[in-house]
């Protein structure tokens, strides 16, 4: 099999890269081993949320100018601020084409509420998580009702509210809670008290329960003007059903990201995959790259678990297999490595310095910053230290950034995927 | 100041203190137990959970060996639900002195410990993961014991017989009147309340911390703490206890327990001032993994889940301060005779295996002083949960509708009390911790009946957060339940969630590689990335300042 571009890793970085390549007319394939980190994400895209002193960043692009100057190895410095901006516009337009509407705050960060009631600066959110009506209601100090299904184990409104009320922004806001009960739909095989967000999303996706749910929302929310619920208001029909629910209840209904599985992340995943397929991209799901061979200093082909001896060839390869969690990087008691091609890693310190003494250290642990070393063009080095010109690394596999500590995970994934695509398109003469 | 009057005051909620409280209660003596942290949070909860046959001591310490086999037989009767009668092997490897095998057999015979010689082939049949290059094997009646369950069951029985328990409570002073200890001054670290308890006898069962308690009474007692490190492996690799057949040394035992296996232990003398800040260093981990792998080669391909250490309370019996006469045996001190302080008794030394015997010895002395003639019955009265009234298959039938895995796990952890825990309401058996099959009903039962004050306590009673994921989802869920059950405010639940994650982190840091690192990345992603919990933690710290 032969492609212009073969992308290994089907997370947000690989998908962004693939969509960009395919839309420029390159024949593109994405190999994906399984569910990506999107399924565990907040579903918002963070660009840069915190500066190096852990202060909140309000104008990310302005801050990035100074930041990339001071951090020359940072993936954002490799991409350049203009490319980062372009990449995010590209992502927003791509999602819009799939009718997934994104809220942006005109080049400024906004906050989304977390499941623990803390506020997180982010750049893009889905419109069910943040939009101008929510902002206005909030500015009016409108009463909020946080509603949850009775017995849903993965969200406890009381814990979130107690933290929210400690925030200056929520001073004098009245927040109440209420309980919804699952609509009666016979005797389900699975214990309803073990439902995860995905099970509840399926209920919302089914139109016949909406009236009953709307009645319950009205009753429980009382005179609250807006209603917050864990993000489980459907996957396939969420947009329509969200509107119907708002209409039936006369209330603003908005979603709070939950424990995984992340319905918000799954919507992004679905939209991006659908876009890639619509453009004619090839998605090879459930397969894993086992290794590859070089010819004349460039990567000639890779082979996978399922294709066995069949070689997958491409003019350019992208490795976006994620960090340790996703298996893009592995470690043992002796050190860390990149398992597919043994690419050169950034210098890693002794094992007892990989982590911070406190688990909840807000700076993030040092191990987050380890990863594959690349050139400014995102080309990795082979084990001998030679640059691999037809290969690019993007997303969480990269070294020199701290996705959670900086609040930059989504932004780096999208920007590096987009930046790699630009170079591949150019190299292929398109 | 609040004042409590009782007959006996027990200091220390380890296995020994819990055993003493139960023994006192069963003999009809009014008693109160004070524990500075949680039940089984000290040395009791930080060992390898071996139900000794005594074979390990047979060659060097006949007295301990005999005590062990006697208590082994008793515990198999009275503490069924805390014990697994797995059996144990002593295996000679090519590096080991082959003569030790014969020596061990002879000494076991002398101590009255059943010890059977097996062919290596038979040993491999019993334990397929065993090193196939083993030279010889012996079978002894070792087993496993869950120290958390054991301590909690003793407390539960004591409370059901009228005893009182104050956990998270420090003793700040021993009250004395004319050369007699008459009570203790306490501080509850959770309610921040000070109070006094008065009684006719005080039993100091605080293990290695006993030196401090004695110091409060103006008595010098020297402890020689010895640190033992252990590593937990994320699978139950062996079904029987596997011992290395050699002179006791580091890394010579692998104990299966619940869903995991545990490699023990190292031994390192530490300064008394270090007993609160125990850590495990890379060297200890290397030794344990390297030696463990010799016994069970598969171990090198298995994920390491945690590393932790405990401190053995070795005591100097002579008053001699250089520690030459340290005993590993049981030490019962009547401070009236030794130091002229009436009303105070210290019980120390010994081991988890002999907790009941130690309790009996201490309470016998207390009874003499209180002039109570009732005899000890703890060797024949089963602990709550261990009254074998129904076979496991009957329980499964009794709870038709509830997944067998839930019934089985609950029964395994709480024995016959399963019937107070599970109900057919779907709410009740919804799983909170999928790794260890802990359902909502078990969480509620533990919070309401087993002196659980926070998430870390809950872990000790239920195994929540002890499985492969180390509390990824269940810790948040359980924290939420504390508020939902109205036993904690939201702020308290948030605080205990933070404390729990930090406590789990302590045992993960030393072995942070491979899948452990992946898990940690994911957990951090959830609690800081998705929840921003570090912001709440930081606010808490600022509030304290």
PDB file of C-alpha atoms in Angstrom, chain B residues 150-356:
ATOM      1  CA  UNK B 150      -8.338  -8.446  61.374  1.00  0.00           C
ATOM      2  CA  UNK B 151      -7.947  -5.215  63.313  1.00  0.00           C
ATOM      3  CA  UNK B 152     -11.328  -3.892  62.187  1.00  0.00           C
ATOM      4  CA  UNK B 153     -13.091  -7.141  63.144  1.00  0.00           C
ATOM      5  CA  UNK B 154     -11.570  -6.995  66.636  1.00  0.00           C
ATOM      6  CA  UNK B 155     -12.742  -3.413  67.012  1.00  0.00           C
ATOM      7  CA  UNK B 156     -16.186  -4.239  65.683  1.00  0.00           C
ATOM      8  CA  UNK B 157     -16.618  -7.030  68.227  1.00  0.00           C
ATOM      9  CA  UNK B 158     -15.291  -4.853  71.035  1.00  0.00           C
ATOM     10  CA  UNK B 159     -17.710  -2.080  70.149  1.00  0.00           C
ATOM     11  CA  UNK B 160     -20.579  -4.525  69.973  1.00  0.00           C
ATOM     12  CA  UNK B 161     -19.598  -5.498  73.503  1.00  0.00           C
ATOM     13  CA  UNK B 162     -19.671  -1.924  74.720  1.00  0.00           C
ATOM     14  CA  UNK B 163     -16.126  -0.676  74.162  1.00  0.00           C
ATOM     15  CA  UNK B 164     -15.487   2.811  72.779  1.00  0.00           C
ATOM     16  CA  UNK B 165     -13.007   3.904  70.126  1.00  0.00           C
ATOM     17  CA  UNK B 166     -11.468   7.273  69.339  1.00  0.00           C
ATOM     18  CA  UNK B 167      -9.415   7.269  66.150  1.00  0.00           C
ATOM     19  CA  UNK B 168      -7.484  10.297  64.879  1.00  0.00           C
ATOM     20  CA  UNK B 169      -6.874  11.155  68.509  1.00  0.00           C
ATOM     21  CA  UNK B 170      -3.496  11.770  70.143  1.00  0.00           C
ATOM     22  CA  UNK B 171      -2.520  11.191  73.720  1.00  0.00           C
ATOM     23  CA  UNK B 172      -0.955  14.467  74.786  1.00  0.00           C
ATOM     24  CA  UNK B 173      -0.320  13.671  78.442  1.00  0.00           C
ATOM     25  CA  UNK B 174      -0.558  10.860  80.974  1.00  0.00           C
ATOM     26  CA  UNK B 175      -2.347  12.112  84.037  1.00  0.00           C
ATOM     27  CA  UNK B 176      -0.736  10.930  87.275  1.00  0.00           C
ATOM     28  CA  UNK B 177      -1.805  11.252  90.867  1.00  0.00           C
ATOM     29  CA  UNK B 178       0.689  10.301  93.560  1.00  0.00           C
ATOM     30  CA  UNK B 179       2.702   7.843  91.478  1.00  0.00           C
ATOM     31  CA  UNK B 180      -0.342   6.319  89.817  1.00  0.00           C
ATOM     32  CA  UNK B 181      -1.338   6.850  86.205  1.00  0.00           C
ATOM     33  CA  UNK B 182      -5.046   7.637  86.331  1.00  0.00           C
ATOM     34  CA  UNK B 183      -5.891   8.863  82.876  1.00  0.00           C
ATOM     35  CA  UNK B 184      -4.877  10.432  79.610  1.00  0.00           C
ATOM     36  CA  UNK B 185      -5.256  13.831  78.106  1.00  0.00           C
ATOM     37  CA  UNK B 186      -6.236  13.598  74.406  1.00  0.00           C
ATOM     38  CA  UNK B 187      -6.563  15.727  71.324  1.00  0.00           C
ATOM     39  CA  UNK B 188      -8.876  14.801  68.476  1.00  0.00           C
ATOM     40  CA  UNK B 189      -7.148  15.971  65.302  1.00  0.00           C
ATOM     41  CA  UNK B 190     -10.359  16.044  63.284  1.00  0.00           C
ATOM     42  CA  UNK B 191     -12.654  17.911  65.652  1.00  0.00           C
ATOM     43  CA  UNK B 192      -9.678  19.719  67.250  1.00  0.00           C
ATOM     44  CA  UNK B 193     -11.245  18.984  70.589  1.00  0.00           C
ATOM     45  CA  UNK B 194      -9.286  18.234  73.788  1.00  0.00           C
ATOM     46  CA  UNK B 195     -10.662  15.807  76.319  1.00  0.00           C
ATOM     47  CA  UNK B 196      -9.637  13.564  79.213  1.00  0.00           C
ATOM     48  CA  UNK B 197     -10.229   9.899  79.862  1.00  0.00           C
ATOM     49  CA  UNK B 198      -9.881   8.418  83.324  1.00  0.00           C
ATOM     50  CA  UNK B 199      -9.547   4.749  84.118  1.00  0.00           C
ATOM     51  CA  UNK B 200      -8.016   2.318  86.543  1.00  0.00           C
ATOM     52  CA  UNK B 201      -5.497   0.937  84.131  1.00  0.00           C
ATOM     53  CA  UNK B 202      -3.761   2.214  81.025  1.00  0.00           C
ATOM     54  CA  UNK B 203      -2.410  -0.306  78.530  1.00  0.00           C
ATOM     55  CA  UNK B 204       0.224   1.083  76.220  1.00  0.00           C
ATOM     56  CA  UNK B 205      -0.002  -0.961  73.030  1.00  0.00           C
ATOM     57  CA  UNK B 206       1.347   1.640  70.670  1.00  0.00           C
ATOM     58  CA  UNK B 207       4.175  -0.444  69.252  1.00  0.00           C
ATOM     59  CA  UNK B 208       7.176   1.547  68.191  1.00  0.00           C
ATOM     60  CA  UNK B 209       5.443   4.711  69.374  1.00  0.00           C
ATOM     61  CA  UNK B 210       5.350   3.213  72.882  1.00  0.00           C
ATOM     62  CA  UNK B 211       8.619   4.936  73.667  1.00  0.00           C
ATOM     63  CA  UNK B 212       6.845   8.290  73.391  1.00  0.00           C
ATOM     64  CA  UNK B 213       3.909   7.186  75.498  1.00  0.00           C
ATOM     65  CA  UNK B 214       6.285   6.016  78.206  1.00  0.00           C
ATOM     66  CA  UNK B 215       8.156   9.304  77.983  1.00  0.00           C
ATOM     67  CA  UNK B 216       4.867  11.114  78.668  1.00  0.00           C
ATOM     68  CA  UNK B 217       4.728   9.193  81.937  1.00  0.00           C
ATOM     69  CA  UNK B 218       8.357  10.029  82.681  1.00  0.00           C
ATOM     70  CA  UNK B 219       9.507   6.505  81.935  1.00  0.00           C
ATOM     71  CA  UNK B 220      12.436   5.626  79.707  1.00  0.00           C
ATOM     72  CA  UNK B 221      11.827   2.769  77.300  1.00  0.00           C
ATOM     73  CA  UNK B 222      14.094   2.283  74.314  1.00  0.00           C
ATOM     74  CA  UNK B 223      12.787   1.097  70.982  1.00  0.00           C
ATOM     75  CA  UNK B 224      15.087   0.086  68.169  1.00  0.00           C
ATOM     76  CA  UNK B 225      13.083   0.634  65.034  1.00  0.00           C
ATOM     77  CA  UNK B 226      13.933  -1.473  62.033  1.00  0.00           C
ATOM     78  CA  UNK B 227      12.510  -0.549  58.652  1.00  0.00           C
ATOM     79  CA  UNK B 228      11.128  -3.218  56.352  1.00  0.00           C
ATOM     80  CA  UNK B 229      10.375  -2.345  52.733  1.00  0.00           C
ATOM     81  CA  UNK B 230       7.963  -4.274  50.508  1.00  0.00           C
ATOM     82  CA  UNK B 231       6.875  -4.175  46.886  1.00  0.00           C
ATOM     83  CA  UNK B 232       3.377  -4.995  45.627  1.00  0.00           C
ATOM     84  CA  UNK B 233       2.935  -6.675  42.265  1.00  0.00           C
ATOM     85  CA  UNK B 234      -0.212  -5.997  40.294  1.00  0.00           C
ATOM     86  CA  UNK B 235      -1.311  -9.608  39.922  1.00  0.00           C
ATOM     87  CA  UNK B 236      -1.734 -12.512  42.197  1.00  0.00           C
ATOM     88  CA  UNK B 237       1.219 -14.340  40.702  1.00  0.00           C
ATOM     89  CA  UNK B 238       1.299 -17.140  43.216  1.00  0.00           C
ATOM     90  CA  UNK B 239      -1.471 -19.036  44.909  1.00  0.00           C
ATOM     91  CA  UNK B 240       0.607 -20.222  47.867  1.00  0.00           C
ATOM     92  CA  UNK B 241       3.127 -18.369  50.004  1.00  0.00           C
ATOM     93  CA  UNK B 242       6.602 -18.875  48.546  1.00  0.00           C
ATOM     94  CA  UNK B 243       9.579 -18.632  50.896  1.00  0.00           C
ATOM     95  CA  UNK B 244      13.246 -18.908  50.061  1.00  0.00           C
ATOM     96  CA  UNK B 245      14.732 -21.794  52.012  1.00  0.00           C
ATOM     97  CA  UNK B 246      17.727 -20.043  53.499  1.00  0.00           C
ATOM     98  CA  UNK B 247      18.798 -18.084  56.552  1.00  0.00           C
ATOM     99  CA  UNK B 248      16.317 -15.159  56.815  1.00  0.00           C
ATOM    100  CA  UNK B 249      17.412 -12.386  54.485  1.00  0.00           C
ATOM    101  CA  UNK B 250      16.060  -9.575  52.260  1.00  0.00           C
ATOM    102  CA  UNK B 251      13.589 -10.422  49.519  1.00  0.00           C
ATOM    103  CA  UNK B 252      12.977 -13.995  50.554  1.00  0.00           C
ATOM    104  CA  UNK B 253       9.206 -14.240  50.541  1.00  0.00           C
ATOM    105  CA  UNK B 254       6.347 -13.664  48.124  1.00  0.00           C
ATOM    106  CA  UNK B 255       2.918 -13.572  49.710  1.00  0.00           C
ATOM    107  CA  UNK B 256      -0.307 -13.627  47.678  1.00  0.00           C
ATOM    108  CA  UNK B 257      -3.067 -11.486  49.133  1.00  0.00           C
ATOM    109  CA  UNK B 258      -6.429 -10.380  47.754  1.00  0.00           C
ATOM    110  CA  UNK B 259      -5.798  -9.437  44.125  1.00  0.00           C
ATOM    111  CA  UNK B 260      -2.039  -8.868  44.389  1.00  0.00           C
ATOM    112  CA  UNK B 261       1.234 -10.458  45.411  1.00  0.00           C
ATOM    113  CA  UNK B 262       3.744  -8.910  47.714  1.00  0.00           C
ATOM    114  CA  UNK B 263       7.517  -9.279  47.913  1.00  0.00           C
ATOM    115  CA  UNK B 264       9.015  -8.881  51.335  1.00  0.00           C
ATOM    116  CA  UNK B 265      11.081  -7.628  53.012  1.00  0.00           C
ATOM    117  CA  UNK B 266      14.221  -5.717  53.717  1.00  0.00           C
ATOM    118  CA  UNK B 267      15.520  -4.944  57.175  1.00  0.00           C
ATOM    119  CA  UNK B 268      17.352  -1.785  58.026  1.00  0.00           C
ATOM    120  CA  UNK B 269      17.942  -0.183  61.411  1.00  0.00           C
ATOM    121  CA  UNK B 270      16.758   3.427  61.459  1.00  0.00           C
ATOM    122  CA  UNK B 271      16.941   6.267  63.939  1.00  0.00           C
ATOM    123  CA  UNK B 272      13.946   6.673  66.199  1.00  0.00           C
ATOM    124  CA  UNK B 273      13.455  10.184  64.826  1.00  0.00           C
ATOM    125  CA  UNK B 274      12.822   8.727  61.357  1.00  0.00           C
ATOM    126  CA  UNK B 275       9.822   6.558  62.206  1.00  0.00           C
ATOM    127  CA  UNK B 276       7.266   9.024  60.876  1.00  0.00           C
ATOM    128  CA  UNK B 277       8.988   9.649  57.566  1.00  0.00           C
ATOM    129  CA  UNK B 278       9.523   6.231  56.093  1.00  0.00           C
ATOM    130  CA  UNK B 279      10.479   6.017  52.474  1.00  0.00           C
ATOM    131  CA  UNK B 280      11.603   3.276  50.141  1.00  0.00           C
ATOM    132  CA  UNK B 281      14.799   3.858  48.235  1.00  0.00           C
ATOM    133  CA  UNK B 282      15.803   2.586  44.795  1.00  0.00           C
ATOM    134  CA  UNK B 283      18.298   0.153  46.309  1.00  0.00           C
ATOM    135  CA  UNK B 284      15.621  -1.577  48.370  1.00  0.00           C
ATOM    136  CA  UNK B 285      13.355  -1.893  45.350  1.00  0.00           C
ATOM    137  CA  UNK B 286      16.150  -3.365  43.261  1.00  0.00           C
ATOM    138  CA  UNK B 287      16.972  -5.971  45.905  1.00  0.00           C
ATOM    139  CA  UNK B 288      13.339  -6.978  46.351  1.00  0.00           C
ATOM    140  CA  UNK B 289      12.629  -7.263  42.627  1.00  0.00           C
ATOM    141  CA  UNK B 290      15.875  -9.083  41.877  1.00  0.00           C
ATOM    142  CA  UNK B 291      15.387 -11.617  44.678  1.00  0.00           C
ATOM    143  CA  UNK B 292      11.678 -11.962  44.026  1.00  0.00           C
ATOM    144  CA  UNK B 293      12.395 -12.770  40.396  1.00  0.00           C
ATOM    145  CA  UNK B 294      14.615 -15.632  41.478  1.00  0.00           C
ATOM    146  CA  UNK B 295      11.684 -17.268  43.243  1.00  0.00           C
ATOM    147  CA  UNK B 296       9.084 -16.451  40.574  1.00  0.00           C
ATOM    148  CA  UNK B 297      10.691 -15.575  37.231  1.00  0.00           C
ATOM    149  CA  UNK B 298       7.452 -14.155  35.766  1.00  0.00           C
ATOM    150  CA  UNK B 299       7.713 -11.339  38.209  1.00  0.00           C
ATOM    151  CA  UNK B 300      10.061  -9.388  35.974  1.00  0.00           C
ATOM    152  CA  UNK B 301       7.308  -9.117  33.365  1.00  0.00           C
ATOM    153  CA  UNK B 302       4.672  -7.971  35.794  1.00  0.00           C
ATOM    154  CA  UNK B 303       3.722  -4.460  36.700  1.00  0.00           C
ATOM    155  CA  UNK B 304       4.877  -3.167  40.060  1.00  0.00           C
ATOM    156  CA  UNK B 305       1.977  -1.477  41.786  1.00  0.00           C
ATOM    157  CA  UNK B 306       3.428   0.143  44.879  1.00  0.00           C
ATOM    158  CA  UNK B 307       6.319   0.126  47.273  1.00  0.00           C
ATOM    159  CA  UNK B 308       5.999   0.866  50.949  1.00  0.00           C
ATOM    160  CA  UNK B 309       7.666   0.219  54.240  1.00  0.00           C
ATOM    161  CA  UNK B 310       6.814  -0.424  57.841  1.00  0.00           C
ATOM    162  CA  UNK B 311       8.765  -0.264  61.035  1.00  0.00           C
ATOM    163  CA  UNK B 312       9.331  -3.229  63.329  1.00  0.00           C
ATOM    164  CA  UNK B 313       9.074  -2.294  66.988  1.00  0.00           C
ATOM    165  CA  UNK B 314      12.100  -4.049  68.431  1.00  0.00           C
ATOM    166  CA  UNK B 315      12.434  -3.328  72.094  1.00  0.00           C
ATOM    167  CA  UNK B 316      15.289  -3.264  74.536  1.00  0.00           C
ATOM    168  CA  UNK B 317      14.292  -5.262  77.570  1.00  0.00           C
ATOM    169  CA  UNK B 318      17.181  -4.724  79.944  1.00  0.00           C
ATOM    170  CA  UNK B 319      17.115  -0.972  80.283  1.00  0.00           C
ATOM    171  CA  UNK B 320      20.527  -1.245  78.775  1.00  0.00           C
ATOM    172  CA  UNK B 321      20.755   1.602  76.261  1.00  0.00           C
ATOM    173  CA  UNK B 322      23.140   0.251  73.663  1.00  0.00           C
ATOM    174  CA  UNK B 323      20.588  -2.226  72.347  1.00  0.00           C
ATOM    175  CA  UNK B 324      22.585  -5.406  72.791  1.00  0.00           C
ATOM    176  CA  UNK B 325      19.730  -7.319  74.320  1.00  0.00           C
ATOM    177  CA  UNK B 326      17.035  -6.599  71.786  1.00  0.00           C
ATOM    178  CA  UNK B 327      14.275  -9.134  71.625  1.00  0.00           C
ATOM    179  CA  UNK B 328      11.937  -9.997  68.782  1.00  0.00           C
ATOM    180  CA  UNK B 329       9.715 -11.726  71.299  1.00  0.00           C
ATOM    181  CA  UNK B 330       6.790 -10.392  73.283  1.00  0.00           C
ATOM    182  CA  UNK B 331       7.600  -7.957  76.054  1.00  0.00           C
ATOM    183  CA  UNK B 332       5.064  -7.217  78.796  1.00  0.00           C
ATOM    184  CA  UNK B 333       6.103  -4.539  81.227  1.00  0.00           C
ATOM    185  CA  UNK B 334       4.326  -3.720  84.476  1.00  0.00           C
ATOM    186  CA  UNK B 335       5.554  -0.197  85.082  1.00  0.00           C
ATOM    187  CA  UNK B 336       4.623  -0.472  88.749  1.00  0.00           C
ATOM    188  CA  UNK B 337       7.325  -3.088  89.216  1.00  0.00           C
ATOM    189  CA  UNK B 338       9.830  -1.669  86.742  1.00  0.00           C
ATOM    190  CA  UNK B 339       9.474   2.084  87.253  1.00  0.00           C
ATOM    191  CA  UNK B 340       7.253   2.565  90.277  1.00  0.00           C
ATOM    192  CA  UNK B 341       4.363   3.947  88.188  1.00  0.00           C
ATOM    193  CA  UNK B 342       1.169   2.169  89.153  1.00  0.00           C
ATOM    194  CA  UNK B 343      -1.668   1.751  86.653  1.00  0.00           C
ATOM    195  CA  UNK B 344       0.417   1.600  83.494  1.00  0.00           C
ATOM    196  CA  UNK B 345       1.314  -1.469  81.464  1.00  0.00           C
ATOM    197  CA  UNK B 346       3.252  -1.677  78.201  1.00  0.00           C
ATOM    198  CA  UNK B 347       2.947  -4.552  75.779  1.00  0.00           C
ATOM    199  CA  UNK B 348       5.390  -4.496  72.882  1.00  0.00           C
ATOM    200  CA  UNK B 349       7.579  -6.538  70.596  1.00  0.00           C
ATOM    201  CA  UNK B 350       5.921  -9.614  69.120  1.00  0.00           C
ATOM    202  CA  UNK B 351       4.407  -9.695  65.697  1.00  0.00           C
ATOM    203  CA  UNK B 352       1.087  -9.516  63.914  1.00  0.00           C
ATOM    204  CA  UNK B 353       0.765 -13.288  64.252  1.00  0.00           C
ATOM    205  CA  UNK B 354       0.883 -13.125  68.013  1.00  0.00           C
ATOM    206  CA  UNK B 355      -1.374 -10.092  68.455  1.00  0.00           C
ATOM    207  CA  UNK B 356      -4.044 -12.176  70.193  1.00  0.00           C
TER     208      UNK B 356
END
